[in-house]
PDB file of C-alpha atoms in Angstrom:
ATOM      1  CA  UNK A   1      -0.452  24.677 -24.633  1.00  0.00           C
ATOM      2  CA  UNK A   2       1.265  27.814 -23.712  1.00  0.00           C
ATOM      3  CA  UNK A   3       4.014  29.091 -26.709  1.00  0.00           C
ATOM      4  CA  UNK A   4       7.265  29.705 -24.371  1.00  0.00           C
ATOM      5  CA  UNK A   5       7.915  31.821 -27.118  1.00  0.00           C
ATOM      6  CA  UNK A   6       4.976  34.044 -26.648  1.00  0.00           C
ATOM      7  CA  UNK A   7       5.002  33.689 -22.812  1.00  0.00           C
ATOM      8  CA  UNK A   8       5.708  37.191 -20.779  1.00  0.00           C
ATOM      9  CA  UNK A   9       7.740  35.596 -18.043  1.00  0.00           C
ATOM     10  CA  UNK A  10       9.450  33.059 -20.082  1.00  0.00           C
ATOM     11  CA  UNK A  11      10.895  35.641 -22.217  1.00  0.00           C
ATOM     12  CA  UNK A  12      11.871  38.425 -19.141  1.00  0.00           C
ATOM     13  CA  UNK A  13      13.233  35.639 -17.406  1.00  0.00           C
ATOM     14  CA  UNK A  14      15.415  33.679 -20.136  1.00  0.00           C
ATOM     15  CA  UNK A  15      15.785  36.372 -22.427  1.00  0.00           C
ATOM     16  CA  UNK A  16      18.911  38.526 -21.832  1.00  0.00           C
ATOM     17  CA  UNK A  17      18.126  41.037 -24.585  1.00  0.00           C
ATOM     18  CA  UNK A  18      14.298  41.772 -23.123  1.00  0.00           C
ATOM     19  CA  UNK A  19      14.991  41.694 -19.861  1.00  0.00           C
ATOM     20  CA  UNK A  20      17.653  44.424 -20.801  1.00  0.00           C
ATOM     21  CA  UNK A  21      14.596  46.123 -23.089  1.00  0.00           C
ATOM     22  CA  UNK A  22      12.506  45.889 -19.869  1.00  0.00           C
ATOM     23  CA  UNK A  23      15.085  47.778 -17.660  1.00  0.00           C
ATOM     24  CA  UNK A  24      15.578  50.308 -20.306  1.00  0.00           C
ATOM     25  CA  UNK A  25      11.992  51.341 -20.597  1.00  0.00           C
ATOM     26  CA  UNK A  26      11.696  51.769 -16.944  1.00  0.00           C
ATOM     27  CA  UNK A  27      15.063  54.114 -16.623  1.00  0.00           C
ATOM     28  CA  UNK A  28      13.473  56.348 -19.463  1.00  0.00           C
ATOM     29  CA  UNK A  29       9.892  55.866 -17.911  1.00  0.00           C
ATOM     30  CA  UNK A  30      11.160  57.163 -14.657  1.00  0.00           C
ATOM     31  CA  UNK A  31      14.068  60.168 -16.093  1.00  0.00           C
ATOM     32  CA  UNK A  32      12.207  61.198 -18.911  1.00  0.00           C
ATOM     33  CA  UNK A  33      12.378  63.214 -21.161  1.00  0.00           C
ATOM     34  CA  UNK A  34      16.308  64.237 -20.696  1.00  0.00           C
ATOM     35  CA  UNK A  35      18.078  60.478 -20.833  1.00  0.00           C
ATOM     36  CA  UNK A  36      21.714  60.163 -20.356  1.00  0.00           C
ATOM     37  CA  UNK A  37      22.764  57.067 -22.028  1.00  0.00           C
ATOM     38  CA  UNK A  38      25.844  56.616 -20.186  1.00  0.00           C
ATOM     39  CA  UNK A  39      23.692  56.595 -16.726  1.00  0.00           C
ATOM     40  CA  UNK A  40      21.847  53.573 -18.426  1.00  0.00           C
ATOM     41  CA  UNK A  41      24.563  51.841 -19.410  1.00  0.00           C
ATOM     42  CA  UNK A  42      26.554  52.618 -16.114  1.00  0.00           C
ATOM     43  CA  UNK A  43      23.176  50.726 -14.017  1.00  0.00           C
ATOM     44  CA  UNK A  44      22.456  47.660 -16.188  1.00  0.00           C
ATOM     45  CA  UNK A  45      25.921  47.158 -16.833  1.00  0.00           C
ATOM     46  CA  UNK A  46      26.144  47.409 -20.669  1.00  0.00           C
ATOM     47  CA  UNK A  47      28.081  49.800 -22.897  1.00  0.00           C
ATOM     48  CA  UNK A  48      26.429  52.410 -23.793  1.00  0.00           C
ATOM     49  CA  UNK A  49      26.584  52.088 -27.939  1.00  0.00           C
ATOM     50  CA  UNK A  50      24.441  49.128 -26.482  1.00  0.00           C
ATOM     51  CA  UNK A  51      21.920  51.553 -24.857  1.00  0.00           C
ATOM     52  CA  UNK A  52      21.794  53.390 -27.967  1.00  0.00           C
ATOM     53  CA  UNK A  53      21.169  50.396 -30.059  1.00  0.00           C
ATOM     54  CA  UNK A  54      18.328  49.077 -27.848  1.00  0.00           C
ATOM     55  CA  UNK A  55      16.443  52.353 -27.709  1.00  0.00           C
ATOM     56  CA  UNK A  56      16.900  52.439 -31.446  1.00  0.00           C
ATOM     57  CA  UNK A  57      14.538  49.309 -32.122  1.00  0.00           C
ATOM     58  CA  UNK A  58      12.242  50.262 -29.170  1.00  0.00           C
ATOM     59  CA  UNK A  59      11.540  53.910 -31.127  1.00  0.00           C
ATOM     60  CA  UNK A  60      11.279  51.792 -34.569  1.00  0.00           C
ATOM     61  CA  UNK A  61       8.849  49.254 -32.352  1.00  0.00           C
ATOM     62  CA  UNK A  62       6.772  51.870 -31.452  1.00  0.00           C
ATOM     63  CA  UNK A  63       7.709  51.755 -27.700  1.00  0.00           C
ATOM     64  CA  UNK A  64       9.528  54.840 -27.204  1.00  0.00           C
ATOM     65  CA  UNK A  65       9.586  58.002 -29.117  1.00  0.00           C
ATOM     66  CA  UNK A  66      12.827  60.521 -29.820  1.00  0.00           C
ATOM     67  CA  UNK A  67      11.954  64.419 -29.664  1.00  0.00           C
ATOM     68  CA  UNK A  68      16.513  65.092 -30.676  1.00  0.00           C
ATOM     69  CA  UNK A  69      19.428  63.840 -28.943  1.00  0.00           C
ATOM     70  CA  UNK A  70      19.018  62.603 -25.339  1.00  0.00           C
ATOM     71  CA  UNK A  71      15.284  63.443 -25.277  1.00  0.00           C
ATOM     72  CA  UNK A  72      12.949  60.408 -25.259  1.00  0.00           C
ATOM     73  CA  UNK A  73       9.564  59.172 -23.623  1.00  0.00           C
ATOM     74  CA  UNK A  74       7.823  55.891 -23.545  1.00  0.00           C
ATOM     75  CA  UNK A  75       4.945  55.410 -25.726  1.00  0.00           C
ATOM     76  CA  UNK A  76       1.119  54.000 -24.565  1.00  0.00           C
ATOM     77  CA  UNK A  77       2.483  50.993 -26.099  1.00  0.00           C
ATOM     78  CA  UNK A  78       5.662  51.025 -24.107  1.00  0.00           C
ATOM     79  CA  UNK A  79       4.025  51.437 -20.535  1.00  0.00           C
ATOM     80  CA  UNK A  80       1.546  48.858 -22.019  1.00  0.00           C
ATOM     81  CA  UNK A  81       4.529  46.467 -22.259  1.00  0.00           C
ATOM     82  CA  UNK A  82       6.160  47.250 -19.020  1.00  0.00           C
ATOM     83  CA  UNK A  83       3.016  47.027 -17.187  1.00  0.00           C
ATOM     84  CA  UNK A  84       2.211  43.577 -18.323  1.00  0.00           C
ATOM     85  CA  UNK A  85       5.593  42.250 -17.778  1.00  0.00           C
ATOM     86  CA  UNK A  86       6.240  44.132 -14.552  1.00  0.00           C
ATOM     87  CA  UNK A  87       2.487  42.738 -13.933  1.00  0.00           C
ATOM     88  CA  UNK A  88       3.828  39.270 -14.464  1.00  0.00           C
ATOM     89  CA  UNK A  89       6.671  39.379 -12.508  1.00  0.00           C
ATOM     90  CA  UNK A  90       5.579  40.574  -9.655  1.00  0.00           C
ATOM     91  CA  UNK A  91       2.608  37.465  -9.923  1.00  0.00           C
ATOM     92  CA  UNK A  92       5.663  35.015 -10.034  1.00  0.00           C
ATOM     93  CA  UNK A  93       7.256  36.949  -6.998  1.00  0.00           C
ATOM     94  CA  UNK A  94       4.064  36.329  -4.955  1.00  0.00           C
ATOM     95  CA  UNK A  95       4.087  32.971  -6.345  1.00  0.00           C
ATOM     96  CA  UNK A  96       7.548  32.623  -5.036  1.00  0.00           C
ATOM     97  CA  UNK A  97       7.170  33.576  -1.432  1.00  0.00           C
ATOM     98  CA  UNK A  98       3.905  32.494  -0.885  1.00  0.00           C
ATOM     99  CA  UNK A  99       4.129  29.052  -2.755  1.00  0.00           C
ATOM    100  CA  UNK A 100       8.245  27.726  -2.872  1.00  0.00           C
ATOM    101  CA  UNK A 101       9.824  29.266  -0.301  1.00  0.00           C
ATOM    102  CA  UNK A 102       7.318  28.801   2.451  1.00  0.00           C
ATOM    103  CA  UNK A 103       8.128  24.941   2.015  1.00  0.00           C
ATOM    104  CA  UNK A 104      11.728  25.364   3.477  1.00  0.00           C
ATOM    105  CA  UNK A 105      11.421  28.715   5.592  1.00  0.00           C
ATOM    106  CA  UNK A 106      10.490  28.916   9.410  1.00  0.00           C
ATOM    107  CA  UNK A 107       7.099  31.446   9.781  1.00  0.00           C
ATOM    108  CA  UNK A 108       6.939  33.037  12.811  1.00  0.00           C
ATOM    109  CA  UNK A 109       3.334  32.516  14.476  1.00  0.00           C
ATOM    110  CA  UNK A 110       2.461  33.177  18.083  1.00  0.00           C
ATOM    111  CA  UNK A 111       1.361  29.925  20.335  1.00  0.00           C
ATOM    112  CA  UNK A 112      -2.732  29.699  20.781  1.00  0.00           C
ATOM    113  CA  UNK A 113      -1.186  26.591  23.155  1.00  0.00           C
ATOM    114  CA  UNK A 114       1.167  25.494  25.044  1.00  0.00           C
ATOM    115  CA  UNK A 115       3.496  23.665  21.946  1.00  0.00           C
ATOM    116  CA  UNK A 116       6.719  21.078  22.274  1.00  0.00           C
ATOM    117  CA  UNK A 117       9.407  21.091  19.419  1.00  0.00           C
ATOM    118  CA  UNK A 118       8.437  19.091  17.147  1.00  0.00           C
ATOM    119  CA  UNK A 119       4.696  18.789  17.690  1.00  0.00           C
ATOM    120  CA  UNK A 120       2.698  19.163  14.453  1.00  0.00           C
ATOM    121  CA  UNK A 121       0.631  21.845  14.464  1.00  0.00           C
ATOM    122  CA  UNK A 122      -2.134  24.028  12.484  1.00  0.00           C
ATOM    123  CA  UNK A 123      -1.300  27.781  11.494  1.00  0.00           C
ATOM    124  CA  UNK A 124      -4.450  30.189  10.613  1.00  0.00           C
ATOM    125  CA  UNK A 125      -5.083  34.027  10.592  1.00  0.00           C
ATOM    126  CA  UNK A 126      -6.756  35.682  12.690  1.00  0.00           C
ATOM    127  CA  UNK A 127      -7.318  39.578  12.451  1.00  0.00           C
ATOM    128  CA  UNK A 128      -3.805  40.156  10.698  1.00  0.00           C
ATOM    129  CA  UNK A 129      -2.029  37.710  13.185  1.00  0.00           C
ATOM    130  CA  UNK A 130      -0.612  34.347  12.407  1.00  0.00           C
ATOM    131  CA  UNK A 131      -1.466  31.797  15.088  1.00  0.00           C
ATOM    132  CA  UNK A 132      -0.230  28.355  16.177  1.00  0.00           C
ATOM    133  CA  UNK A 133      -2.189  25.770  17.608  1.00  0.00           C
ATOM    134  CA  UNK A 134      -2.394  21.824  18.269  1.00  0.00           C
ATOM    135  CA  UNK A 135      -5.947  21.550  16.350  1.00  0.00           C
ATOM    136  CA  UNK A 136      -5.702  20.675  12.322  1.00  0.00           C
ATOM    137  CA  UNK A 137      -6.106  23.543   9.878  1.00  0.00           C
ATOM    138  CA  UNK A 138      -5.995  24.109   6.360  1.00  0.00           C
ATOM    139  CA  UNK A 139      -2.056  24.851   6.575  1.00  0.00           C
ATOM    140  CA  UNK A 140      -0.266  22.302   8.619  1.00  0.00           C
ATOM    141  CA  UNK A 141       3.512  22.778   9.861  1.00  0.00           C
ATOM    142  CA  UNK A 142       5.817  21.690  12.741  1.00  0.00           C
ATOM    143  CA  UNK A 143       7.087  23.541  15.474  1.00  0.00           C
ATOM    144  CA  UNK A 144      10.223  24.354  15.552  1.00  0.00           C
ATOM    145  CA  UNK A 145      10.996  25.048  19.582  1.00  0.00           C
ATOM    146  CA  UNK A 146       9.376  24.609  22.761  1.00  0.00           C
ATOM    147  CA  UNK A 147       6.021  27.596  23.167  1.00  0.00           C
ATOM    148  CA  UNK A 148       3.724  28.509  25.798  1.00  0.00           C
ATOM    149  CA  UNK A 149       0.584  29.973  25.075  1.00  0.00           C
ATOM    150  CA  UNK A 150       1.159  33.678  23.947  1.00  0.00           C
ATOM    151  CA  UNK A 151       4.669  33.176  22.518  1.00  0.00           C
ATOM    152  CA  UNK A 152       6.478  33.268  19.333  1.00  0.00           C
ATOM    153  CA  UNK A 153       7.173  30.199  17.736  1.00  0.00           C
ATOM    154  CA  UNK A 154       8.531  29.159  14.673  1.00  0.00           C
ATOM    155  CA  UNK A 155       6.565  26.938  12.555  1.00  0.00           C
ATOM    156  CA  UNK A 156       8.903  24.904   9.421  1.00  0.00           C
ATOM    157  CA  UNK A 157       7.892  22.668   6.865  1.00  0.00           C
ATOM    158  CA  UNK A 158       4.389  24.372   6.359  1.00  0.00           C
ATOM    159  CA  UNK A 159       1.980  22.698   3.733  1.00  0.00           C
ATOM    160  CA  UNK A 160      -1.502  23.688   2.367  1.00  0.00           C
ATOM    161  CA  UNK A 161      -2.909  27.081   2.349  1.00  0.00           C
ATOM    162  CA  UNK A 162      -3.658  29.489   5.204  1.00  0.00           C
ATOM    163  CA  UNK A 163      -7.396  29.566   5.705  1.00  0.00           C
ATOM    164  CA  UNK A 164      -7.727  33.708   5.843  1.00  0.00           C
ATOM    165  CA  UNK A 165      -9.912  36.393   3.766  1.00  0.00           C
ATOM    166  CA  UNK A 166      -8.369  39.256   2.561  1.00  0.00           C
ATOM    167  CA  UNK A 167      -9.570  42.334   3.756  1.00  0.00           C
ATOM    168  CA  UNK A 168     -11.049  45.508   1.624  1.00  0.00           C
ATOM    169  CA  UNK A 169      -9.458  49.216   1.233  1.00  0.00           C
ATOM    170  CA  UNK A 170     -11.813  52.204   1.625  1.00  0.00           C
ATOM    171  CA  UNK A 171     -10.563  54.694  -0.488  1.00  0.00           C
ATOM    172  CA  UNK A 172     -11.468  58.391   0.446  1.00  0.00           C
ATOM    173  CA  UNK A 173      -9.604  61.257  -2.232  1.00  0.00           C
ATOM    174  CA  UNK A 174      -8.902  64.305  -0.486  1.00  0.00           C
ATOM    175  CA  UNK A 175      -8.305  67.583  -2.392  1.00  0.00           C
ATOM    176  CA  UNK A 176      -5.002  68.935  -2.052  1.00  0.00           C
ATOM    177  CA  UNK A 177      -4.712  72.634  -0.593  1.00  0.00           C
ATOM    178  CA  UNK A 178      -4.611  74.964  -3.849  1.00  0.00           C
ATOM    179  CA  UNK A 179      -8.133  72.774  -4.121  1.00  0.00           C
ATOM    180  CA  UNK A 180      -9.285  73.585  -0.360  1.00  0.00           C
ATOM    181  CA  UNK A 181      -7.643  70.569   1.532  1.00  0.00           C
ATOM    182  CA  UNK A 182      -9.768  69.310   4.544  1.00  0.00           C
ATOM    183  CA  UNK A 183     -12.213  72.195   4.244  1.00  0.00           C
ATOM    184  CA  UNK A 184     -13.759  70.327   1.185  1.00  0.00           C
ATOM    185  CA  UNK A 185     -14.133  67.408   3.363  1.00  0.00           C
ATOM    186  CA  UNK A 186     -17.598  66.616   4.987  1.00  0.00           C
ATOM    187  CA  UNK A 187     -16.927  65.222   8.412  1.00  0.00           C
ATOM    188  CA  UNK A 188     -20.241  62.713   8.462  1.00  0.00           C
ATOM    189  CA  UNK A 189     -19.281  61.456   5.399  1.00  0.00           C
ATOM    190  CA  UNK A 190     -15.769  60.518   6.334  1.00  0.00           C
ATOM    191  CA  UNK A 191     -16.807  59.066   9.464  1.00  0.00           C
ATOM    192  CA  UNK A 192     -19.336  56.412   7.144  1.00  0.00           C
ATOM    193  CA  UNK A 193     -16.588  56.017   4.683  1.00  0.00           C
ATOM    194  CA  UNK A 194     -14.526  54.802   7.494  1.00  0.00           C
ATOM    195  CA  UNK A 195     -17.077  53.368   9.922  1.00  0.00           C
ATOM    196  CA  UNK A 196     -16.126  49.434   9.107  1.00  0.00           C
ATOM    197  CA  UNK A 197     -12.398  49.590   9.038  1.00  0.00           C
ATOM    198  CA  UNK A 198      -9.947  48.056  11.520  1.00  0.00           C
ATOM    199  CA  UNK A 199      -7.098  50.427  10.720  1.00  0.00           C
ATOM    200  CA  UNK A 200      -6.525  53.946   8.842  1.00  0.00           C
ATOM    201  CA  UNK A 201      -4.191  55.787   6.715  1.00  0.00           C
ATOM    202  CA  UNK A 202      -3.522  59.237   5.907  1.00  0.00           C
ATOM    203  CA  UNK A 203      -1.468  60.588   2.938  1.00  0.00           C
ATOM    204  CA  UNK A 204      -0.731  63.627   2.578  1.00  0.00           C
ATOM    205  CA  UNK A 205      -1.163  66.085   5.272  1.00  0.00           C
ATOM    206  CA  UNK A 206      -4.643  67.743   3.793  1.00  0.00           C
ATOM    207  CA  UNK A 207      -5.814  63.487   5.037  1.00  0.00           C
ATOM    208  CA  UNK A 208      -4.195  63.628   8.198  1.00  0.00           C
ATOM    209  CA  UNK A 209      -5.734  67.418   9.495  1.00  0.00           C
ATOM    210  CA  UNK A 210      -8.980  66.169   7.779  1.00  0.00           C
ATOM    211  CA  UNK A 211      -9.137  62.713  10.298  1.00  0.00           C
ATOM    212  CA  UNK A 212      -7.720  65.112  13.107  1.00  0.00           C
ATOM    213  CA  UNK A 213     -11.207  67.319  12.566  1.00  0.00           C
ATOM    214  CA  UNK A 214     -12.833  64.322  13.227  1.00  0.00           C
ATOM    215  CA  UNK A 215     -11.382  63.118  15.629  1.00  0.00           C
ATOM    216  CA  UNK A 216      -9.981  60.441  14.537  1.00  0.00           C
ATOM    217  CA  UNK A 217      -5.827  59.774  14.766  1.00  0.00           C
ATOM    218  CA  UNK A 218      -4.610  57.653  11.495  1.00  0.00           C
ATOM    219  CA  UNK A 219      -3.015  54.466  12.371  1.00  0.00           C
ATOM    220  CA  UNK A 220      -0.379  55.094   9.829  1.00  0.00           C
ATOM    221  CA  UNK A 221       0.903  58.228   7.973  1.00  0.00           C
ATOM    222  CA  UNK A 222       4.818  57.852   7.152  1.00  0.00           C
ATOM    223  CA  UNK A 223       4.815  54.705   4.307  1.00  0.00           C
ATOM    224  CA  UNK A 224       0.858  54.325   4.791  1.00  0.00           C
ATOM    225  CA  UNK A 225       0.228  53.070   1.047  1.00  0.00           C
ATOM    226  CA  UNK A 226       1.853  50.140   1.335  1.00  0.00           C
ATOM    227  CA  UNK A 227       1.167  49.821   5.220  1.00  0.00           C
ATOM    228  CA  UNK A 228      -2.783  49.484   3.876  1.00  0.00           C
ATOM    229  CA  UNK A 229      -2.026  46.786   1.257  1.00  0.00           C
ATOM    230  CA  UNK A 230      -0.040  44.319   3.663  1.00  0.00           C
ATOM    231  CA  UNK A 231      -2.576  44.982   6.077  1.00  0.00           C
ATOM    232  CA  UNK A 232      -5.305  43.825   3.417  1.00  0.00           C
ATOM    233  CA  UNK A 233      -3.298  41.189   2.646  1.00  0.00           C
ATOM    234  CA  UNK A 234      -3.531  39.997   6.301  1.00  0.00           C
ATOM    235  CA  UNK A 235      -7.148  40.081   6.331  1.00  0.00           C
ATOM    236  CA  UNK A 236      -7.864  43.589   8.089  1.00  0.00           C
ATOM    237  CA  UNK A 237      -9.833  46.273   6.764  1.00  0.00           C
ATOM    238  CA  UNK A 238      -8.777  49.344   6.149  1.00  0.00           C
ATOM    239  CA  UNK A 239      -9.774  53.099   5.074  1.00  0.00           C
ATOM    240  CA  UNK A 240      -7.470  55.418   3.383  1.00  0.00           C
ATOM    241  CA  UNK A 241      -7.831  59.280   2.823  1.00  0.00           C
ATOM    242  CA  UNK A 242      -4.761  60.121   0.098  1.00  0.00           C
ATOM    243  CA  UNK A 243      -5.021  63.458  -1.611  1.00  0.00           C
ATOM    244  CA  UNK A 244      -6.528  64.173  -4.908  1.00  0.00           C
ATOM    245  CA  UNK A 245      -2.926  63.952  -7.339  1.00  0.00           C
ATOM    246  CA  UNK A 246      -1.764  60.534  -5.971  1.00  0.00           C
ATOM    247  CA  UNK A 247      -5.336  59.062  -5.728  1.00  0.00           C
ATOM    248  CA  UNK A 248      -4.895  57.242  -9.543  1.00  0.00           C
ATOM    249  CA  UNK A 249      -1.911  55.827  -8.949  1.00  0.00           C
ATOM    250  CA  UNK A 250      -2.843  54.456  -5.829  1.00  0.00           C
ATOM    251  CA  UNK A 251      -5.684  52.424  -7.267  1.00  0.00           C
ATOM    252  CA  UNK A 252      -3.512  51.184 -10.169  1.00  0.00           C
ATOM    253  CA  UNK A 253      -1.529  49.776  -7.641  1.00  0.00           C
ATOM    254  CA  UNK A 254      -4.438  48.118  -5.695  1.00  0.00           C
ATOM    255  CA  UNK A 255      -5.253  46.805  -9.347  1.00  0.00           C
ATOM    256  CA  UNK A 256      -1.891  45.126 -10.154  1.00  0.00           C
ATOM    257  CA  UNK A 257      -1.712  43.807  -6.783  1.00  0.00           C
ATOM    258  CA  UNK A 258      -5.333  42.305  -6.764  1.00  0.00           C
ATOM    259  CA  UNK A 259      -7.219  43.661  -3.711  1.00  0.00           C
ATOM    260  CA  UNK A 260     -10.913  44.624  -3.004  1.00  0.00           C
ATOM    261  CA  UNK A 261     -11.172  48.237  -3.037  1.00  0.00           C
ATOM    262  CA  UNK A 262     -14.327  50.876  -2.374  1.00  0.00           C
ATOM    263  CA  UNK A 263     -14.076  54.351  -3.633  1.00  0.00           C
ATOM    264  CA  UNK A 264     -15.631  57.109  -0.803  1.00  0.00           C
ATOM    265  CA  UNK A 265     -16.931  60.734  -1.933  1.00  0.00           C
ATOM    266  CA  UNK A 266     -16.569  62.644   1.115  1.00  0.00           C
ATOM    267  CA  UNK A 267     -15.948  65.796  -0.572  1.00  0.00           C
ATOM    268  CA  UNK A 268     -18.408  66.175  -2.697  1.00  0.00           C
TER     269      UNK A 268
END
């Protein structure tokens, strides 16, 4: 049995004082190294002797280290901590929307038939799309409104679990232009990296001249990281050139969040 005690999202969620540790870390993690206390205090809504006492214990616990007054940075063992409960709470979001709240929201699915309000009907994925229809499925709801074929409908009181895969990221790191942007990139390469994907990304502009040489326009360019991993979460595959400095990050984030991922050298 699990010790609540000793339980990440037990103690975020019920514990005032580490949830208020958590929120501190991250301000620092993201201002660092010159911290203005009162800023802190002024965003969580705490005084700021408060601030100062909290950061006091996190430097003696090792999560946070001082370099003189107003100058501090998180520790290994501080992003360590933040990771794993940030980690854990975003697990119980997922949990949340995908498990409790679908049970009393309408989804919005378009009509394979023609549908009556009322009617109880199956809901599946199909290449990113959520679909209605009259035959039983692995998720089962009922319409909410008369449909013809082709139409949005909503769908309430859905139960079970949408039959869908979710769909892989191609990963492609482009160098940025101090490095030789899309002149390091080999053309026949990117075209294999890319070859199986239903939709692709650019970051960066060195990316989107680099898919331009080839002749190929990027689906998305403006918010593309997180366009890819909804898409993947909807089952479609996708490819992804992002320049060399944010290439790290960007699979950190495909870690936390779960998905398939398959790292391209096309500038080799």
């Amino acid at each position: 049995m699990t010790n609540l005690a000793e339980d990440p999202l037990y103690v975020i969620l019920r514990s005032k004082r580490e949830s208020t540790r958590f929120q501190i870390l991250v301000e620092i993690a993201e201002h660092q190294p010159s911290i203005r206390q009162q800023e802190i205090a002024e965003k969580l809504g705490v005084t700021p002797q408060a601030v100062s006492e909290y950061i006091r214990e996190m430097v003696d616990d090792g999560l946070v280290t001082a370099h003189g007054r107003g100058r501090y940075e998180v520790t290994k063992s501080g992003i360590e901590w933040v990771l794993r409960h940030a980690e854990v709470l975003e697990s119980y979001s997922r949990h949340i929307t995908r498990d409790v709240i679908q049970q009393v929201a309408v989804w919005t699915a378009i009509a394979r038939d023609e549908l009556k309000k009322g009617d109880t009907v199956g809901v599946f994925m199909q290449d990113g799309w959520l679909y209605a229809t009259k035959e039983q499925q692995s998720a089962m709801g009922q319409a909410t409104m008369d449909a013809q074929s082709g139409e949005d409908v909503g769908v309430a009181h859905l139960n079970g679990i949408i039959d869908h895969e979710e769909g892989a990221i191609h990963v492609c790191k482009v160098p940025r232009i101090e490095r030789g942007g899309s002149r390091q990139v080999h053309t026949d390469l990117l075209r294999a990296a890319i070859r199986d994907a239903d939709m692709v990304a650019a970051v960066g502009l060195e990316s989107y001249v680099a898919l331009k040489k080839a002749g190929i326009e990027p689906d998305m360019f403006f918010g593309s990281r997180e366009g890819v991993i909804e898409a993947a979460f909807h089952g479609r595959q996708c490819a992804i050139l992002i320049v060399d400095e944010e290439f790290t990050d960007f699979l950190k984030r495909l870690e936390t969040v779960g998905l398939t991922y398959i790292i391209h050298d096309i500038a080799p």
